[in-house]
Tab-separated table of C-alpha atoms and ligand atoms in Angstrom:
chain	number	residue	atom	x	y	z
L	1	MET	CA	15.175	1.504	-11.951
L	2	SER	CA	15.039	-2.234	-11.290
L	3	LEU	CA	13.543	-4.390	-8.570
L	4	ASP	CA	16.933	-5.150	-7.060
L	5	GLN	CA	17.341	-1.528	-6.047
L	6	TYR	CA	16.086	-1.500	-2.473
L	7	PHE	CA	14.993	1.505	-0.431
L	8	THR	CA	14.227	1.913	3.244
L	9	LEU	CA	10.555	1.619	4.180
L	10	GLY	CA	9.516	4.777	6.029
L	11	ARG	CA	11.848	5.701	8.877
L	12	SER	CA	13.370	2.232	9.246
L	13	GLY	CA	16.328	0.137	8.194
L	14	LEU	CA	14.128	-2.317	6.268
L	15	ARG	CA	15.014	-2.243	2.562
L	16	VAL	CA	12.349	-3.125	0.023
L	17	SER	CA	11.760	-3.159	-3.746
L	18	ARG	CA	9.741	-0.369	-5.379
L	19	LEU	CA	7.273	-2.953	-6.663
L	20	SER	CA	5.834	-5.355	-4.124
L	21	LEU	CA	4.108	-8.630	-5.067
L	22	GLY	CA	0.451	-8.674	-4.006
L	23	THR	CA	-0.946	-12.151	-3.378
L	24	MET	CA	-4.659	-11.526	-2.892
L	25	THR	CA	-4.991	-13.506	-6.157
L	26	PHE	CA	-3.095	-16.549	-4.848
L	27	GLY	CA	-5.849	-19.185	-4.703
L	28	ASP	CA	-9.240	-19.193	-6.382
L	29	ASP	CA	-11.425	-19.275	-3.263
L	30	TRP	CA	-13.000	-15.929	-4.227
L	31	GLY	CA	-13.568	-16.819	-7.906
L	32	TRP	CA	-11.049	-14.403	-9.422
L	33	GLY	CA	-7.616	-15.707	-8.391
L	34	SER	CA	-5.038	-18.176	-9.708
L	35	ALA	CA	-4.423	-21.855	-9.112
L	36	VAL	CA	-1.297	-22.999	-7.312
L	37	ASP	CA	0.891	-23.562	-10.423
L	38	THR	CA	0.331	-20.041	-11.757
L	39	ALA	CA	0.775	-18.535	-8.305
L	40	ARG	CA	4.077	-20.413	-7.909
L	41	ALA	CA	5.273	-19.265	-11.347
L	42	MET	CA	4.484	-15.636	-10.417
L	43	PHE	CA	6.271	-15.977	-7.066
L	44	ASP	CA	9.379	-17.391	-8.808
L	45	ARG	CA	9.321	-14.736	-11.560
L	46	TYR	CA	9.073	-11.873	-9.051
L	47	LEU	CA	12.051	-13.143	-7.045
L	48	GLU	CA	14.100	-13.814	-10.227
L	49	ALA	CA	13.487	-10.191	-11.223
L	50	GLY	CA	15.097	-9.102	-7.929
L	51	GLY	CA	11.920	-8.335	-5.971
L	52	ASN	CA	11.976	-8.937	-2.219
L	53	PHE	CA	8.700	-7.488	-0.847
L	54	ILE	CA	5.599	-9.726	-0.708
L	55	ASP	CA	2.180	-8.777	0.654
L	56	THR	CA	-0.572	-11.063	1.944
L	57	ALA	CA	-3.238	-11.133	4.703
L	58	ASP	CA	-4.928	-13.784	6.800
L	59	LEU	CA	-8.163	-12.781	5.047
L	60	TYR	CA	-6.969	-13.365	1.476
L	61	THR	CA	-8.641	-16.309	-0.261
L	62	GLU	CA	-9.697	-17.495	3.200
L	63	GLY	CA	-6.118	-18.327	4.266
L	64	THR	CA	-5.087	-19.997	0.986
L	65	SER	CA	-2.843	-17.076	0.006
L	66	GLU	CA	-0.823	-17.359	3.227
L	67	SER	CA	-0.686	-21.161	2.971
L	68	MET	CA	0.575	-21.056	-0.626
L	69	LEU	CA	3.171	-18.440	0.206
L	70	GLY	CA	4.368	-20.442	3.197
L	71	GLN	CA	4.849	-23.454	0.948
L	72	PHE	CA	6.629	-21.474	-1.824
L	73	ILE	CA	8.989	-19.713	0.583
L	74	GLU	CA	9.862	-22.948	2.380
L	75	GLN	CA	10.425	-24.890	-0.846
L	76	SER	CA	12.535	-22.142	-2.423
L	77	GLY	CA	14.553	-21.584	0.774
L	78	THR	CA	14.052	-17.815	0.506
L	79	ARG	CA	12.795	-16.922	3.983
L	80	ASP	CA	15.747	-14.674	4.818
L	81	ARG	CA	15.574	-12.869	1.497
L	82	VAL	CA	11.853	-12.183	1.418
L	83	VAL	CA	10.328	-9.260	3.296
L	84	LEU	CA	7.028	-10.859	4.216
L	85	ALA	CA	4.071	-8.623	5.075
L	86	THR	CA	0.739	-9.899	6.377
L	87	LYS	CA	-2.276	-8.428	8.158
L	88	PHE	CA	-4.876	-9.052	10.876
L	89	THR	CA	-8.404	-7.652	11.557
L	90	TYR	CA	-10.854	-9.910	9.728
L	91	ASN	CA	-12.937	-12.392	11.671
L	92	ALA	CA	-12.289	-16.131	11.479
L	93	GLN	CA	-15.083	-17.360	13.790
L	94	PRO	CA	-18.660	-16.160	13.127
L	95	GLY	CA	-20.377	-15.203	16.370
L	96	ASN	CA	-17.139	-14.477	18.227
L	97	PRO	CA	-16.348	-10.723	18.186
L	98	ASN	CA	-12.899	-11.317	19.680
L	99	ALA	CA	-11.815	-13.476	16.724
L	100	GLY	CA	-11.748	-10.317	14.602
L	101	GLY	CA	-11.002	-6.619	15.037
L	102	ASN	CA	-7.900	-4.973	16.399
L	103	GLY	CA	-8.085	-5.732	20.116
L	104	ARG	CA	-5.152	-7.422	21.846
L	105	LYS	CA	-6.977	-10.771	22.107
L	106	ASN	CA	-7.554	-10.987	18.363
L	107	ILE	CA	-4.098	-9.765	17.361
L	108	MET	CA	-2.524	-12.463	19.561
L	109	ARG	CA	-4.840	-15.104	18.043
L	110	ALA	CA	-4.333	-13.910	14.456
L	111	VAL	CA	-0.535	-13.770	14.577
L	112	GLU	CA	-0.295	-17.445	15.587
L	113	GLY	CA	-2.546	-18.468	12.654
L	114	SER	CA	-0.491	-16.450	10.165
L	115	LEU	CA	2.809	-17.842	11.462
L	116	ARG	CA	1.444	-21.374	11.120
L	117	ARG	CA	0.134	-20.915	7.568
L	118	LEU	CA	3.271	-19.027	6.498
L	119	ARG	CA	5.499	-21.788	7.978
L	120	THR	CA	7.765	-19.291	9.673
L	121	ASP	CA	8.543	-18.125	13.183
L	122	TYR	CA	8.519	-14.406	12.339
L	123	ILE	CA	6.673	-11.909	10.137
L	124	ASP	CA	8.713	-9.031	8.719
L	125	LEU	CA	5.914	-6.475	8.553
L	126	TYR	CA	2.655	-6.945	10.461
L	127	LEU	CA	-0.208	-4.631	9.575
L	128	LEU	CA	-3.536	-3.729	11.046
L	129	HIS	CA	-5.766	-4.393	7.997
L	130	THR	CA	-8.791	-2.142	8.620
L	131	TRP	CA	-9.893	0.202	11.418
L	132	ASP	CA	-12.524	-1.567	13.570
L	133	ARG	CA	-13.964	1.748	14.922
L	134	ILE	CA	-13.554	0.485	18.496
L	135	THR	CA	-10.037	-0.376	19.615
L	136	PRO	CA	-7.934	2.484	21.056
L	137	ALA	CA	-4.779	3.196	19.051
L	138	GLU	CA	-2.752	2.796	22.266
L	139	GLU	CA	-3.871	-0.842	22.622
L	140	VAL	CA	-2.830	-1.647	19.058
L	141	VAL	CA	0.568	0.029	19.410
L	142	ARG	CA	1.321	-1.693	22.737
L	143	THR	CA	0.344	-5.099	21.340
L	144	LEU	CA	2.456	-4.670	18.202
L	145	ASP	CA	5.366	-3.588	20.402
L	146	ASP	CA	4.934	-6.753	22.493
L	147	LEU	CA	5.037	-8.853	19.311
L	148	VAL	CA	8.296	-7.210	18.265
L	149	ARG	CA	9.801	-7.877	21.696
L	150	ALA	CA	8.584	-11.493	21.558
L	151	GLY	CA	10.377	-11.937	18.208
L	152	LYS	CA	7.165	-12.773	16.330
L	153	ILE	CA	7.237	-9.695	14.087
L	154	ARG	CA	10.032	-7.348	12.986
L	155	TYR	CA	8.145	-4.176	11.928
L	156	ALA	CA	4.603	-2.839	12.210
L	157	GLY	CA	2.241	-0.664	10.201
L	158	LEU	CA	-1.364	0.243	9.419
L	159	SER	CA	-3.681	-0.170	6.463
L	160	ASP	CA	-7.061	1.471	5.788
L	161	VAL	CA	-7.372	3.613	8.930
L	162	PRO	CA	-8.450	7.255	9.346
L	163	ALA	CA	-5.526	9.649	9.211
L	164	TRP	CA	-6.209	10.946	12.735
L	165	TYR	CA	-5.950	7.377	14.043
L	166	ALA	CA	-2.584	6.815	12.329
L	167	ALA	CA	-1.265	10.108	13.719
L	168	ARG	CA	-2.494	9.235	17.216
L	169	ALA	CA	-0.858	5.788	17.039
L	170	GLN	CA	2.486	7.062	15.769
L	171	THR	CA	2.640	9.928	18.234
L	172	TYR	CA	1.845	7.579	21.104
L	173	ALA	CA	4.552	5.143	19.971
L	174	GLU	CA	7.078	7.948	19.694
L	175	ALA	CA	6.181	9.493	23.067
L	176	HIS	CA	6.503	6.137	24.863
L	177	ALA	CA	9.529	4.828	22.929
L	178	LEU	CA	7.470	1.932	21.529
L	179	THR	CA	7.936	0.278	18.135
L	180	PRO	CA	7.185	2.941	15.517
L	181	LEU	CA	4.834	2.320	12.593
L	182	VAL	CA	6.898	2.336	9.407
L	183	ASN	CA	4.231	1.723	6.784
L	184	MET	CA	0.729	2.743	5.737
L	185	GLN	CA	-0.910	0.549	3.095
L	186	LEU	CA	-3.593	2.504	1.219
L	187	GLU	CA	-5.496	2.453	-2.055
L	188	TYR	CA	-3.821	4.720	-4.612
L	189	SER	CA	-4.039	4.964	-8.388
L	190	LEU	CA	-4.976	7.389	-11.153
L	191	ALA	CA	-8.573	6.450	-10.335
L	192	GLU	CA	-8.280	6.883	-6.538
L	193	ARG	CA	-6.187	9.861	-5.384
L	194	ASN	CA	-7.904	10.845	-2.148
L	195	ILE	CA	-4.880	9.972	0.022
L	196	GLU	CA	-3.116	13.029	-1.373
L	197	HIS	CA	-4.995	15.423	0.937
L	198	GLU	CA	-4.070	13.990	4.307
L	199	TYR	CA	-2.197	10.667	4.210
L	200	VAL	CA	0.748	11.606	1.989
L	201	PRO	CA	1.875	14.575	4.145
L	202	LEU	CA	1.107	12.529	7.284
L	203	ALA	CA	3.314	9.668	6.112
L	204	GLN	CA	6.115	11.992	5.023
L	205	ASN	CA	6.090	13.895	8.324
L	206	LEU	CA	5.743	10.912	10.649
L	207	GLY	CA	8.197	8.538	8.974
L	208	MET	CA	5.840	6.057	7.314
L	209	GLY	CA	6.347	4.766	3.762
L	210	ILE	CA	3.133	4.344	1.789
L	211	THR	CA	2.525	1.095	-0.058
L	212	ALA	CA	-0.161	1.514	-2.731
L	213	TRP	CA	-2.846	-1.139	-3.206
L	214	SER	CA	-5.045	-1.651	-6.284
L	215	PRO	CA	-2.724	0.561	-8.381
L	216	LEU	CA	-4.606	-0.513	-11.543
L	217	ALA	CA	-8.012	0.077	-9.914
L	218	MET	CA	-8.486	-3.710	-9.921
L	219	GLY	CA	-7.601	-4.025	-13.625
L	220	MET	CA	-9.672	-1.037	-14.834
L	221	LEU	CA	-6.534	0.900	-15.842
L	222	SER	CA	-5.145	-1.957	-17.947
L	223	GLY	CA	-7.612	-0.806	-20.641
L	224	LYS	CA	-9.230	-4.189	-21.179
L	225	TYR	CA	-12.762	-3.150	-20.142
L	226	LYS	CA	-15.214	-1.289	-22.366
L	227	PRO	CA	-18.329	0.613	-21.228
L	228	SER	CA	-21.589	-1.322	-21.605
L	229	GLN	CA	-25.196	-1.096	-20.473
L	230	GLN	CA	-24.299	-3.027	-17.310
L	231	GLY	CA	-21.522	-0.495	-16.595
L	232	GLY	CA	-18.609	-2.261	-18.251
L	233	GLU	CA	-17.574	-5.535	-19.829
L	234	GLY	CA	-14.387	-7.490	-20.462
L	235	GLU	CA	-12.415	-10.443	-19.131
L	236	GLY	CA	-11.436	-10.189	-15.481
L	237	ARG	CA	-12.258	-9.546	-11.823
L	238	LEU	CA	-14.345	-6.416	-12.353
L	239	ALA	CA	-16.650	-8.105	-14.856
L	240	LYS	CA	-17.178	-10.963	-12.394
L	241	VAL	CA	-17.885	-8.901	-9.288
L	242	THR	CA	-19.082	-5.635	-10.758
L	243	ALA	CA	-22.072	-5.183	-8.437
L	244	ALA	CA	-20.295	-6.056	-5.184
L	245	PRO	CA	-19.656	-3.192	-2.710
L	246	GLY	CA	-16.026	-2.038	-2.869
L	247	PHE	CA	-15.612	-3.103	-6.511
L	248	GLU	CA	-17.408	-0.189	-8.222
L	249	ARG	CA	-14.804	0.966	-10.745
L	250	PHE	CA	-16.952	1.397	-13.894
L	251	THR	CA	-17.674	5.099	-13.322
L	252	ALA	CA	-17.926	7.986	-15.795
L	253	ARG	CA	-14.819	9.591	-14.247
L	254	ASN	CA	-12.804	6.388	-14.610
L	255	TRP	CA	-13.778	5.904	-18.282
L	256	LYS	CA	-12.409	9.411	-18.992
L	257	ILE	CA	-9.157	8.571	-17.210
L	258	VAL	CA	-8.876	5.296	-19.147
L	259	ALA	CA	-9.370	7.121	-22.479
L	260	GLU	CA	-6.588	9.644	-21.729
L	261	LEU	CA	-4.320	6.920	-20.340
L	262	GLU	CA	-4.747	4.978	-23.591
L	263	GLN	CA	-3.532	7.973	-25.640
L	264	VAL	CA	-0.664	8.729	-23.250
L	265	ALA	CA	0.485	5.094	-23.249
L	266	LYS	CA	0.426	5.029	-27.058
L	267	GLU	CA	2.577	8.160	-27.229
L	268	ALA	CA	4.962	6.784	-24.588
L	269	GLY	CA	5.219	3.448	-26.446
L	270	GLN	CA	4.285	1.540	-23.268
L	271	SER	CA	1.342	-0.552	-22.116
L	272	MET	CA	-1.458	1.231	-20.261
L	273	ALA	CA	-0.801	-0.898	-17.160
L	274	SER	CA	2.921	0.013	-17.134
L	275	VAL	CA	2.178	3.719	-17.452
L	276	ALA	CA	-0.463	3.614	-14.698
L	277	LEU	CA	1.931	1.769	-12.351
L	278	ASN	CA	4.853	4.044	-13.232
L	279	TRP	CA	2.714	7.092	-12.352
L	280	VAL	CA	1.901	5.642	-8.894
L	281	ALA	CA	5.487	4.566	-8.170
L	282	THR	CA	6.827	8.054	-8.840
L	283	GLN	CA	4.263	10.036	-6.846
L	284	PRO	CA	5.312	11.714	-3.532
L	285	GLY	CA	5.349	9.506	-0.426
L	286	ILE	CA	5.046	6.171	-2.273
L	287	ALA	CA	7.546	3.633	-0.973
L	288	SER	CA	6.357	0.672	-3.035
L	289	VAL	CA	3.507	-0.233	-5.387
L	290	ILE	CA	1.745	-3.520	-4.643
L	291	ILE	CA	1.151	-5.132	-8.010
L	292	GLY	CA	-1.428	-7.857	-8.555
L	293	ALA	CA	-1.839	-10.375	-11.362
L	294	THR	CA	-3.734	-13.537	-12.202
L	295	LYS	CA	-1.514	-14.551	-15.140
L	296	LEU	CA	2.235	-14.686	-15.655
L	297	GLU	CA	1.987	-12.448	-18.764
L	298	GLN	CA	0.264	-9.758	-16.662
L	299	LEU	CA	2.999	-9.928	-14.054
L	300	ASP	CA	5.700	-9.636	-16.736
L	301	ALA	CA	3.988	-6.584	-18.228
L	302	ASN	CA	3.692	-4.996	-14.782
L	303	LEU	CA	7.307	-5.700	-13.814
L	304	ALA	CA	8.325	-3.445	-16.738
L	305	ALA	CA	6.691	-0.448	-15.053
L	306	LEU	CA	9.918	1.008	-13.646
L	307	SER	CA	11.984	0.615	-16.823
L	308	PHE	CA	11.158	4.038	-18.330
L	309	THR	CA	10.634	7.665	-17.359
L	310	LEU	CA	7.325	9.184	-18.292
L	311	PRO	CA	7.978	12.493	-20.130
L	312	ALA	CA	6.683	15.476	-18.119
L	313	PRO	CA	4.063	16.627	-20.684
L	314	LEU	CA	2.504	13.140	-20.706
L	315	ARG	CA	2.530	13.013	-16.930
L	316	ASP	CA	0.861	16.428	-16.776
L	317	ARG	CA	-1.993	15.090	-18.903
L	318	LEU	CA	-2.537	12.166	-16.523
L	319	ASP	CA	-2.382	14.510	-13.521
L	320	ALA	CA	-4.972	16.772	-15.116
L	321	ILE	CA	-7.498	14.137	-16.176
L	322	SER	CA	-7.381	12.416	-12.762
L	323	ALA	CA	-7.223	15.608	-10.643
L	324	ILE	CA	-9.432	15.614	-7.551
L	325	ASP	CA	-11.257	18.536	-5.960
L	326	LYS	CA	-9.648	20.203	-2.958
L	327	PRO	CA	-12.405	20.181	-0.315
L	328	PHE	CA	-12.382	22.274	2.874
L	329	PRO	CA	-9.947	22.955	4.485
L	330	TYR	CA	-7.350	21.887	1.913
L	331	TYR	CA	-8.175	24.671	-0.531
L	332	MET	CA	-6.849	27.049	2.130
L	333	PHE	CA	-3.382	25.458	2.172
L	334	THR	CA	-2.313	26.599	-1.276
L	335	ASP	CA	-0.705	29.610	-2.909
L	336	ILE	CA	-3.746	31.699	-2.010
L	337	GLN	CA	-1.839	32.178	1.283
L	338	GLN	CA	0.972	33.970	-0.515
L	339	THR	CA	-0.095	37.527	0.274
L	340	ARG	CA	-2.327	37.218	3.334
L	341	ILE	CA	-0.058	34.868	5.348
L	342	HIS	CA	3.427	35.108	3.849
L	343	GLY	CA	3.449	38.826	3.091
L	344	GLY	CA	4.112	38.209	-0.586
L	345	VAL	CA	7.357	36.343	0.167
L	346	ALA	CA	7.909	32.968	-1.552
L	347	VAL	CA	6.901	29.997	0.614
L	348	GLY	CA	9.636	27.540	1.609
L	349	ASP	CA	11.326	27.197	4.977
L	350	LYS	CA	14.749	25.927	3.793
L	351	PRO	CA	16.966	26.359	0.746
L	352	GLU	CA	16.674	23.191	-1.391
L	353	SER	CA	20.193	21.901	-0.659
L	354	TYR	CA	19.648	22.387	3.103
L	355	ALA	CA	16.754	19.945	3.495
L	356	SER	CA	17.918	16.851	5.353
L	357	ARG	CA	17.284	13.547	3.594
L	358	VAL	CA	17.116	11.811	6.971
L	359	PHE	CA	13.935	12.338	8.949
L	360	VAL	CA	14.623	13.502	12.513
L	361	PRO	CA	11.872	12.504	14.938
L	362	ALA	CA	10.433	15.306	17.033
L	363	VAL	CA	11.830	13.984	20.337
L	364	GLN	CA	15.337	13.699	18.903
L	365	ALA	CA	15.067	17.128	17.301
L	366	ARG	CA	14.188	18.653	20.687
L	367	GLU	CA	17.198	16.932	22.273
L	368	ILE	CA	19.509	18.215	19.555
L	369	SER	CA	18.297	21.794	19.905
L	370	ALA	CA	18.535	21.593	23.725
L	371	LYS	CA	22.243	20.606	23.457
L	372	ARG	CA	23.082	23.545	21.173
A	1	NAP	N1	-4.878	-3.311	2.396
A	1	NAP	C1	-5.941	-3.482	1.657
A	1	NAP	O1	-7.071	-3.192	2.070
A	1	NAP	C2	-5.793	-4.071	0.283
A	1	NAP	C3	-6.911	-4.129	-0.563
A	1	NAP	C4	-6.743	-4.658	-1.849
A	1	NAP	C5	-5.498	-5.142	-2.247
A	1	NAP	N2	-4.436	-5.116	-1.393
A	1	NAP	C6	-3.106	-5.630	-1.811
A	1	NAP	O2	-2.763	-5.037	-3.047
A	1	NAP	C7	-2.500	-6.049	-4.003
A	1	NAP	C8	-2.866	-5.540	-5.368
A	1	NAP	O3	-4.264	-5.234	-5.409
A	1	NAP	P1	-5.094	-5.499	-6.728
A	1	NAP	O4	-4.941	-6.937	-7.113
A	1	NAP	O5	-6.453	-4.963	-6.539
A	1	NAP	O6	-4.231	-4.601	-7.760
A	1	NAP	P2	-4.530	-4.007	-9.197
A	1	NAP	O7	-3.209	-3.850	-9.846
A	1	NAP	O8	-5.383	-2.814	-9.114
A	1	NAP	O9	-5.376	-5.149	-9.929
A	1	NAP	C9	-4.768	-6.368	-10.261
A	1	NAP	C10	-5.665	-7.141	-11.210
A	1	NAP	O10	-5.773	-6.465	-12.458
A	1	NAP	C11	-5.669	-7.388	-13.533
A	1	NAP	N3	-4.361	-7.086	-14.200
A	1	NAP	C12	-3.165	-6.883	-13.590
A	1	NAP	N4	-2.208	-6.602	-14.497
A	1	NAP	C13	-2.798	-6.627	-15.696
A	1	NAP	C14	-2.312	-6.424	-17.022
A	1	NAP	N5	-1.027	-6.137	-17.242
A	1	NAP	N6	-3.186	-6.510	-18.049
A	1	NAP	C15	-4.489	-6.790	-17.831
A	1	NAP	N7	-5.013	-7.025	-16.593
A	1	NAP	C16	-4.171	-6.930	-15.538
A	1	NAP	C17	-5.681	-8.766	-12.900
A	1	NAP	O11	-7.023	-9.209	-12.676
A	1	NAP	P3	-7.906	-10.002	-13.743
A	1	NAP	O12	-7.025	-10.952	-14.479
A	1	NAP	O13	-8.968	-10.667	-12.924
A	1	NAP	O14	-8.456	-8.939	-14.634
A	1	NAP	C18	-5.075	-8.491	-11.535
A	1	NAP	O15	-5.416	-9.459	-10.574
A	1	NAP	C19	-3.281	-7.269	-3.519
A	1	NAP	O16	-2.772	-8.488	-4.018
A	1	NAP	C20	-3.085	-7.152	-2.029
A	1	NAP	O17	-1.811	-7.670	-1.675
A	1	NAP	C21	-4.578	-4.574	-0.140
């Protein structure tokens, strides 16, 4: 598979590459990104390879990421070709609670700032960045719908929210014929598989494509770090910010995954990063993997991630070493139901060839069955 094969994002007509370019490393404002020349070279290389899906946020490198992207897109004349995703939530004015969060006032403020920095009059995919624990889902959905109607954004989605909140938002949008959410952006990698319990089936059932962030666990799965007394050492982001909350990747579990990944990659004749990205890209529910890099060589290595098929026995080993526990109630939704719920009959509601490839929303499905 190559980057110029495009697939629809969730239940939408928006067609995107299976690898998306993450730009949280565009700009060095946070001490672990790239200067403008390297960022520009990575932008050009991604587009040359056929990629069309680029992710940023107003938060990233304090606005530098959006500003750089705006400049690159304008100079390369690629605005129509690029599917540009950005996000709101994070606060830009200390002391002012309405200059952050997901309320209507902040979304309306944030979108204007992003449009200005991105040098465009529309955003292709606008995402709520993080749940603020306050704003009702209905307010977010209505505001995003207004932005679509005003021509400022084309599609909407959510990142880093509880599953119940995403389900509430999508159901409300569907019930009121408002702009549906077509994307959930969530952390997913061999090191972080918790979305498998709730978010993957949610996204598949409600028409949202998942885009996976930190697919290399912030560089951990590239294999360049070694355990040390401080936790881990090596060249890169994790060694620079190892103690910061949200960056704890040097764990005993992760070192075991890295060791098995190293063996599997050797046997597959691929780099560890490529194998780790390939695993994410081919997991259920994943629409696109958001790759990150600070150097052109890293980007090149990562762009090779779709060029091979991981043999099933090697994949099984990665599945096993990274397997997560099934907490309550998920352990109940397995084959232990076979006898007590399904009377010993195999589970499966449709023959394989019968399953529709096109998702039919609940409202439409009710209309269809009423006409029959
Ligand atoms: N929605 C959210 O909350 C959220 C959160 C985080 C990220 N994101 C998005 O997801 C994107 C990707 O996240 P991420 O940067 O954390 O992804 P990642 O793939 O887990 O980590 C990327 C980092 O790993 C290192 N690396 C990448 N490829 C490598 C290779 N082949 N060999 C060795 N080292 C390599 C580089 O850092 P060093 O050179 O410093 O080692 C690179 O910056 C971001 O740009 C952003 O767009 C979204």
